[in-house]
Amino acid sequence: MDSVVATLGYRFLLHTGGGGFVPRGTRVQVFDSIFEVFLVLGTLVGVVVVGYMTLKAYQYRRGADHDHADVDRPQVGELPRGSEGGNKLFVSLGMSAVIVVSLIAWTYLTLLYVEDPGRSAADPEAIEVDVIGGQFSWEFVYPNGHTSTTLRAPANTDVHLVVTSRDVFHNFGIPGLRVKSDAIPGQTTETWFVAEEPGTYQAHCYELCGSGHSYMDAEVIIMEQAAFEEWYAGTGATNASASNATVDGDTDAQRSLGAPGGPAGDVGVVP
């Protein structure tokens, strides 16, 4: 129910013209915007607090001309006179509340945009890749049935990932693209990313899943659109057997490096 309400709230915001309030773009751009906003506000709050504290420390410093011996100080429980009945306190608290609530609302709406499950589905040019986690490697299955241990995707294109696990809990993440999603046995989670430039990234498992957890990495290669289309045209369901052989080879390589491989029962790990 909460997810339905959140999605409806996000849709309402977009249809009422409030979409400009929420930063758009790739996940990297969105999270950079969140960081910049928090950095600027945090810096301003710090400057105001430290500056005000320094001003009062200077005004009420001890010295020959500032001993304040004759100051009529209020007693415990007595409101200080000359404070306008606490108006300054209420104004400062009110302004702080407005800033904090606005910041929370903005961040929440921004994260709704990032986690919107229908975002990539609405893009006709988006590609969908199934991500399957298993001790201790990742498999990527493309719509044509091609399976690989390396995720290849075109630049400047929505890539929709459907993540699951065949054995224990894992967590798929590409830190360079700000992607992170749980891999749960018997369930699927969805996420997306858009890479602006061709390049190579690393995917990791962020859920402790057994003795070979630190070896559970995968290469993510972002290609030019033309290069990706050429590569994808050369793949297909007929290449599935070759891909499976590659998976077995990777498992053997993991064993040679000291990482356990094979079925979950071979590693002695209790989910």
mmCIF file of C-alpha atoms in Angstrom:
data_model
loop_
_atom_site.group_PDB
_atom_site.id
_atom_site.type_symbol
_atom_site.label_atom_id
_atom_site.label_comp_id
_atom_site.label_asym_id
_atom_site.label_seq_id
_atom_site.Cartn_x
_atom_site.Cartn_y
_atom_site.Cartn_z
ATOM 1 C CA MET A 1 0.000 0.000 0.000
ATOM 2 C CA ASP A 2 2.817 2.426 0.859
ATOM 3 C CA SER A 3 4.492 1.806 -2.498
ATOM 4 C CA VAL A 4 1.188 2.403 -4.312
ATOM 5 C CA VAL A 5 0.630 5.683 -2.477
ATOM 6 C CA ALA A 6 4.202 6.768 -3.165
ATOM 7 C CA THR A 7 3.899 5.969 -6.868
ATOM 8 C CA LEU A 8 0.569 7.801 -7.131
ATOM 9 C CA GLY A 9 2.081 10.800 -5.371
ATOM 10 C CA TYR A 10 4.965 10.839 -7.799
ATOM 11 C CA ARG A 11 2.641 10.546 -10.818
ATOM 12 C CA PHE A 12 0.493 13.383 -9.448
ATOM 13 C CA LEU A 13 3.558 15.575 -9.069
ATOM 14 C CA LEU A 14 4.570 15.021 -12.681
ATOM 15 C CA HIS A 15 1.110 15.561 -14.143
ATOM 16 C CA THR A 16 0.582 18.762 -12.155
ATOM 17 C CA GLY A 17 3.731 20.336 -13.552
ATOM 18 C CA GLY A 18 5.832 19.819 -10.447
ATOM 19 C CA GLY A 19 8.314 17.621 -12.264
ATOM 20 C CA GLY A 20 10.743 20.540 -12.532
ATOM 21 C CA PHE A 21 11.048 20.475 -8.751
ATOM 22 C CA VAL A 22 12.614 17.019 -8.975
ATOM 23 C CA PRO A 23 16.083 16.679 -10.557
ATOM 24 C CA ARG A 24 16.084 14.563 -13.719
ATOM 25 C CA GLY A 25 18.697 12.667 -15.663
ATOM 26 C CA THR A 26 20.804 9.626 -14.951
ATOM 27 C CA ARG A 27 21.104 8.111 -11.500
ATOM 28 C CA VAL A 28 24.568 9.653 -11.222
ATOM 29 C CA GLN A 29 23.188 13.133 -11.953
ATOM 30 C CA VAL A 30 20.288 12.723 -9.525
ATOM 31 C CA PHE A 31 22.439 11.544 -6.630
ATOM 32 C CA ASP A 32 25.007 14.255 -7.373
ATOM 33 C CA SER A 33 22.168 16.803 -7.115
ATOM 34 C CA ILE A 34 21.128 15.406 -3.734
ATOM 35 C CA PHE A 35 24.724 15.585 -2.509
ATOM 36 C CA GLU A 36 25.156 19.172 -3.708
ATOM 37 C CA VAL A 37 21.933 20.345 -2.030
ATOM 38 C CA PHE A 38 22.875 18.761 1.290
ATOM 39 C CA LEU A 39 26.424 20.113 1.003
ATOM 40 C CA VAL A 40 25.246 23.695 0.364
ATOM 41 C CA LEU A 41 22.608 23.651 3.126
ATOM 42 C CA GLY A 42 24.964 21.989 5.580
ATOM 43 C CA THR A 43 27.631 24.586 4.854
ATOM 44 C CA LEU A 44 25.169 27.474 5.276
ATOM 45 C CA VAL A 45 23.864 26.103 8.577
ATOM 46 C CA GLY A 46 27.414 25.611 9.818
ATOM 47 C CA VAL A 47 28.430 29.149 8.857
ATOM 48 C CA VAL A 48 25.352 30.672 10.539
ATOM 49 C CA VAL A 49 25.734 28.667 13.759
ATOM 50 C CA VAL A 50 29.490 29.178 14.105
ATOM 51 C CA GLY A 51 29.211 32.851 13.110
ATOM 52 C CA TYR A 52 26.435 33.550 15.624
ATOM 53 C CA MET A 53 28.317 31.705 18.361
ATOM 54 C CA THR A 54 31.492 33.681 17.592
ATOM 55 C CA LEU A 55 29.561 36.977 17.629
ATOM 56 C CA LYS A 56 28.031 36.267 21.041
ATOM 57 C CA ALA A 57 31.355 35.071 22.420
ATOM 58 C CA TYR A 58 32.901 38.382 21.350
ATOM 59 C CA GLN A 59 30.037 40.482 22.707
ATOM 60 C CA TYR A 60 30.062 38.834 26.115
ATOM 61 C CA ARG A 61 33.788 38.275 26.503
ATOM 62 C CA ARG A 62 35.381 39.018 29.854
ATOM 63 C CA GLY A 63 37.704 41.996 30.157
ATOM 64 C CA ALA A 64 38.242 45.385 31.706
ATOM 65 C CA ASP A 65 35.516 46.914 29.559
ATOM 66 C CA HIS A 66 33.266 43.867 29.379
ATOM 67 C CA ASP A 67 33.003 42.305 32.829
ATOM 68 C CA HIS A 68 29.170 42.604 32.798
ATOM 69 C CA ALA A 69 29.121 42.695 36.580
ATOM 70 C CA ASP A 70 26.076 44.962 36.595
ATOM 71 C CA VAL A 71 24.018 42.914 34.143
ATOM 72 C CA ASP A 72 20.595 41.961 35.501
ATOM 73 C CA ARG A 73 20.601 38.270 34.693
ATOM 74 C CA PRO A 74 17.324 36.280 34.852
ATOM 75 C CA GLN A 75 16.865 33.653 37.541
ATOM 76 C CA VAL A 76 16.281 30.014 36.794
ATOM 77 C CA GLY A 77 12.803 29.590 35.284
ATOM 78 C CA GLU A 78 12.427 33.294 34.519
ATOM 79 C CA LEU A 79 12.003 34.461 30.940
ATOM 80 C CA PRO A 80 14.732 36.930 29.945
ATOM 81 C CA ARG A 81 13.487 40.476 29.589
ATOM 82 C CA GLY A 82 13.941 42.259 26.294
ATOM 83 C CA SER A 83 13.570 39.039 24.292
ATOM 84 C CA GLU A 84 10.263 40.119 22.744
ATOM 85 C CA GLY A 85 8.418 37.330 24.514
ATOM 86 C CA GLY A 86 10.448 34.589 22.845
ATOM 87 C CA ASN A 87 9.568 35.690 19.317
ATOM 88 C CA LYS A 88 13.124 35.144 18.099
ATOM 89 C CA LEU A 89 13.015 31.578 19.384
ATOM 90 C CA PHE A 90 9.724 30.819 17.657
ATOM 91 C CA VAL A 91 10.854 32.426 14.400
ATOM 92 C CA SER A 92 14.101 30.453 14.358
ATOM 93 C CA LEU A 93 12.315 27.190 15.170
ATOM 94 C CA GLY A 94 9.677 27.876 12.521
ATOM 95 C CA MET A 95 12.267 28.624 9.837
ATOM 96 C CA SER A 96 14.234 25.505 10.784
ATOM 97 C CA ALA A 97 11.100 23.351 10.579
ATOM 98 C CA VAL A 98 10.214 24.720 7.129
ATOM 99 C CA ILE A 99 13.729 24.063 5.831
ATOM 100 C CA VAL A 100 13.907 20.535 7.253
ATOM 101 C CA VAL A 101 10.428 19.506 6.073
ATOM 102 C CA SER A 102 11.063 20.956 2.600
ATOM 103 C CA LEU A 103 14.377 19.116 2.380
ATOM 104 C CA ILE A 104 12.783 15.829 3.424
ATOM 105 C CA ALA A 105 9.938 16.263 0.916
ATOM 106 C CA TRP A 106 12.328 17.140 -1.925
ATOM 107 C CA THR A 107 14.588 14.177 -1.174
ATOM 108 C CA TYR A 108 11.621 11.803 -0.952
ATOM 109 C CA LEU A 109 10.199 12.932 -4.298
ATOM 110 C CA THR A 110 13.642 12.688 -5.868
ATOM 111 C CA LEU A 111 14.067 9.108 -4.669
ATOM 112 C CA LEU A 112 10.590 8.270 -6.008
ATOM 113 C CA TYR A 113 11.835 9.330 -9.432
ATOM 114 C CA VAL A 114 14.978 7.212 -9.063
ATOM 115 C CA GLU A 115 13.083 4.120 -7.921
ATOM 116 C CA ASP A 116 10.060 4.497 -10.235
ATOM 117 C CA PRO A 117 9.532 0.952 -11.602
ATOM 118 C CA GLY A 118 7.689 2.180 -14.694
ATOM 119 C CA ARG A 119 10.342 4.654 -15.799
ATOM 120 C CA SER A 120 12.271 2.349 -18.133
ATOM 121 C CA ALA A 121 9.116 0.525 -19.247
ATOM 122 C CA ALA A 122 7.813 3.803 -20.686
ATOM 123 C CA ASP A 123 10.910 4.175 -22.889
ATOM 124 C CA PRO A 124 10.504 2.210 -26.148
ATOM 125 C CA GLU A 125 14.273 2.170 -26.682
ATOM 126 C CA ALA A 126 15.058 0.742 -23.246
ATOM 127 C CA ILE A 127 16.608 -2.698 -23.022
ATOM 128 C CA GLU A 128 15.858 -5.234 -20.310
ATOM 129 C CA VAL A 129 18.420 -7.604 -18.838
ATOM 130 C CA ASP A 130 17.818 -10.290 -16.227
ATOM 131 C CA VAL A 131 20.459 -10.374 -13.509
ATOM 132 C CA ILE A 132 20.818 -13.716 -11.720
ATOM 133 C CA GLY A 133 23.033 -14.057 -8.687
ATOM 134 C CA GLY A 134 24.537 -17.357 -7.559
ATOM 135 C CA GLN A 135 27.405 -18.346 -5.327
ATOM 136 C CA PHE A 136 29.645 -16.721 -6.374
ATOM 137 C CA SER A 137 29.070 -15.082 -9.761
ATOM 138 C CA TRP A 138 26.560 -13.042 -11.736
ATOM 139 C CA GLU A 139 24.771 -14.056 -14.913
ATOM 140 C CA PHE A 140 23.139 -11.616 -17.330
ATOM 141 C CA VAL A 141 20.361 -12.902 -19.589
ATOM 142 C CA TYR A 142 19.315 -10.818 -22.592
ATOM 143 C CA PRO A 143 15.882 -10.826 -24.283
ATOM 144 C CA ASN A 144 17.162 -13.073 -27.098
ATOM 145 C CA GLY A 145 18.288 -15.716 -24.598
ATOM 146 C CA HIS A 146 21.978 -14.884 -24.674
ATOM 147 C CA THR A 147 23.649 -15.425 -21.311
ATOM 148 C CA SER A 148 26.923 -13.854 -20.231
ATOM 149 C CA THR A 149 28.973 -13.199 -17.122
ATOM 150 C CA THR A 150 29.744 -9.699 -18.452
ATOM 151 C CA LEU A 151 27.045 -7.033 -18.656
ATOM 152 C CA ARG A 152 27.212 -5.104 -21.911
ATOM 153 C CA ALA A 153 24.927 -2.142 -22.579
ATOM 154 C CA PRO A 154 24.785 0.873 -24.913
ATOM 155 C CA ALA A 155 25.562 4.386 -23.749
ATOM 156 C CA ASN A 156 22.748 6.934 -23.330
ATOM 157 C CA THR A 157 20.084 4.228 -23.196
ATOM 158 C CA ASP A 158 17.804 3.151 -20.359
ATOM 159 C CA VAL A 159 18.906 -0.262 -19.129
ATOM 160 C CA HIS A 160 16.220 -2.005 -17.079
ATOM 161 C CA LEU A 161 17.552 -4.713 -14.754
ATOM 162 C CA VAL A 162 15.394 -7.487 -13.269
ATOM 163 C CA VAL A 163 17.388 -8.936 -10.398
ATOM 164 C CA THR A 164 16.975 -12.288 -8.629
ATOM 165 C CA SER A 165 18.990 -15.078 -7.011
ATOM 166 C CA ARG A 166 19.131 -18.834 -7.473
ATOM 167 C CA ASP A 167 20.400 -19.716 -4.000
ATOM 168 C CA VAL A 168 20.967 -17.236 -1.142
ATOM 169 C CA PHE A 169 20.464 -13.503 -0.630
ATOM 170 C CA HIS A 170 22.765 -11.310 -2.721
ATOM 171 C CA ASN A 171 22.824 -7.614 -3.561
ATOM 172 C CA PHE A 172 23.772 -6.375 -7.024
ATOM 173 C CA GLY A 173 25.457 -2.999 -7.219
ATOM 174 C CA ILE A 174 27.414 -0.890 -9.713
ATOM 175 C CA PRO A 175 28.859 1.960 -7.629
ATOM 176 C CA GLY A 176 30.094 3.921 -10.647
ATOM 177 C CA LEU A 177 26.535 4.103 -11.991
ATOM 178 C CA ARG A 178 24.806 4.432 -8.589
ATOM 179 C CA VAL A 179 22.938 1.136 -9.062
ATOM 180 C CA LYS A 180 22.032 -1.147 -6.161
ATOM 181 C CA SER A 181 19.288 -3.755 -5.852
ATOM 182 C CA ASP A 182 18.592 -6.856 -3.737
ATOM 183 C CA ALA A 183 18.804 -10.310 -5.302
ATOM 184 C CA ILE A 184 16.286 -12.467 -3.426
ATOM 185 C CA PRO A 185 15.616 -16.167 -4.118
ATOM 186 C CA GLY A 186 12.151 -16.681 -5.584
ATOM 187 C CA GLN A 187 11.549 -12.943 -6.048
ATOM 188 C CA THR A 188 12.583 -10.204 -8.450
ATOM 189 C CA THR A 189 13.560 -6.599 -7.842
ATOM 190 C CA GLU A 190 13.876 -3.957 -10.526
ATOM 191 C CA THR A 191 16.287 -1.097 -11.072
ATOM 192 C CA TRP A 192 17.701 0.903 -13.979
ATOM 193 C CA PHE A 193 20.625 2.996 -15.083
ATOM 194 C CA VAL A 194 21.784 5.200 -17.928
ATOM 195 C CA ALA A 195 25.505 5.472 -18.661
ATOM 196 C CA GLU A 196 26.412 8.701 -20.444
ATOM 197 C CA GLU A 197 29.789 7.634 -21.789
ATOM 198 C CA PRO A 198 31.318 4.351 -22.981
ATOM 199 C CA GLY A 199 33.583 2.788 -20.411
ATOM 200 C CA THR A 200 34.148 -0.141 -18.082
ATOM 201 C CA TYR A 201 32.643 -0.426 -14.610
ATOM 202 C CA GLN A 202 32.688 -3.057 -11.888
ATOM 203 C CA ALA A 203 29.646 -4.712 -10.345
ATOM 204 C CA HIS A 204 29.881 -6.190 -6.853
ATOM 205 C CA CYS A 205 27.805 -8.163 -4.413
ATOM 206 C CA TYR A 206 26.944 -6.086 -1.350
ATOM 207 C CA GLU A 207 25.314 -8.861 0.702
ATOM 208 C CA LEU A 208 27.527 -11.265 2.652
ATOM 209 C CA CYS A 209 26.648 -14.514 0.885
ATOM 210 C CA GLY A 210 29.331 -17.015 1.828
ATOM 211 C CA SER A 211 33.044 -17.648 1.855
ATOM 212 C CA GLY A 212 33.458 -16.522 -1.765
ATOM 213 C CA HIS A 213 31.557 -13.262 -1.342
ATOM 214 C CA SER A 214 34.586 -11.058 -2.047
ATOM 215 C CA TYR A 215 35.034 -12.780 -5.439
ATOM 216 C CA MET A 216 31.477 -12.120 -6.590
ATOM 217 C CA ASP A 217 32.231 -9.363 -9.091
ATOM 218 C CA ALA A 218 31.309 -8.755 -12.707
ATOM 219 C CA GLU A 219 32.501 -6.483 -15.475
ATOM 220 C CA VAL A 220 30.098 -3.902 -16.911
ATOM 221 C CA ILE A 221 31.044 -2.656 -20.365
ATOM 222 C CA ILE A 222 29.263 0.382 -21.774
ATOM 223 C CA MET A 223 29.541 0.562 -25.557
ATOM 224 C CA GLU A 224 28.694 2.957 -28.333
ATOM 225 C CA GLN A 225 25.207 2.307 -29.710
ATOM 226 C CA ALA A 226 26.477 1.037 -33.065
ATOM 227 C CA ALA A 227 29.067 -1.221 -31.433
ATOM 228 C CA PHE A 228 26.478 -2.655 -29.056
ATOM 229 C CA GLU A 229 24.016 -3.357 -31.868
ATOM 230 C CA GLU A 230 26.730 -5.148 -33.818
ATOM 231 C CA TRP A 231 27.674 -7.227 -30.768
ATOM 232 C CA TYR A 232 24.062 -7.996 -29.917
ATOM 233 C CA ALA A 233 23.297 -9.076 -33.490
ATOM 234 C CA GLY A 234 25.970 -11.737 -33.123
ATOM 235 C CA THR A 235 24.381 -13.223 -30.028
ATOM 236 C CA GLY A 236 21.278 -15.337 -29.699
ATOM 237 C CA ALA A 237 19.730 -18.362 -28.118
ATOM 238 C CA THR A 238 22.110 -20.538 -30.128
ATOM 239 C CA ASN A 239 24.989 -19.029 -28.196
ATOM 240 C CA ALA A 240 23.537 -20.129 -24.863
ATOM 241 C CA SER A 241 25.643 -23.293 -24.746
ATOM 242 C CA ALA A 242 28.808 -21.308 -25.392
ATOM 243 C CA SER A 243 27.828 -18.855 -22.700
ATOM 244 C CA ASN A 244 27.264 -21.689 -20.228
ATOM 245 C CA ALA A 245 30.716 -23.003 -21.044
ATOM 246 C CA THR A 246 32.067 -19.556 -20.284
ATOM 247 C CA VAL A 247 30.276 -19.593 -16.937
ATOM 248 C CA ASP A 248 31.861 -22.960 -16.109
ATOM 249 C CA GLY A 249 35.250 -21.599 -17.120
ATOM 250 C CA ASP A 250 34.802 -18.606 -14.863
ATOM 251 C CA THR A 251 33.892 -20.932 -11.998
ATOM 252 C CA ASP A 252 37.066 -22.933 -12.585
ATOM 253 C CA ALA A 253 39.062 -19.716 -12.618
ATOM 254 C CA GLN A 254 37.486 -18.731 -9.297
ATOM 255 C CA ARG A 255 38.521 -22.054 -7.808
ATOM 256 C CA SER A 256 42.092 -21.507 -8.995
ATOM 257 C CA LEU A 257 42.067 -18.162 -7.153
ATOM 258 C CA GLY A 258 40.843 -19.796 -3.989
ATOM 259 C CA ALA A 259 37.172 -18.858 -4.312
ATOM 260 C CA PRO A 260 34.632 -21.646 -3.797
ATOM 261 C CA GLY A 261 32.422 -22.444 -6.758
ATOM 262 C CA GLY A 262 29.736 -24.820 -7.914
ATOM 263 C CA PRO A 263 26.355 -25.393 -6.313
ATOM 264 C CA ALA A 264 25.516 -23.892 -2.962
ATOM 265 C CA GLY A 265 25.715 -27.311 -1.322
ATOM 266 C CA ASP A 266 29.410 -27.661 -2.258
ATOM 267 C CA VAL A 267 30.549 -24.673 -0.243
ATOM 268 C CA GLY A 268 29.088 -25.552 3.107
ATOM 269 C CA VAL A 269 27.324 -22.226 3.417
ATOM 270 C CA VAL A 270 24.031 -22.086 5.239
ATOM 271 C CA PRO A 271 21.732 -19.436 3.660
#
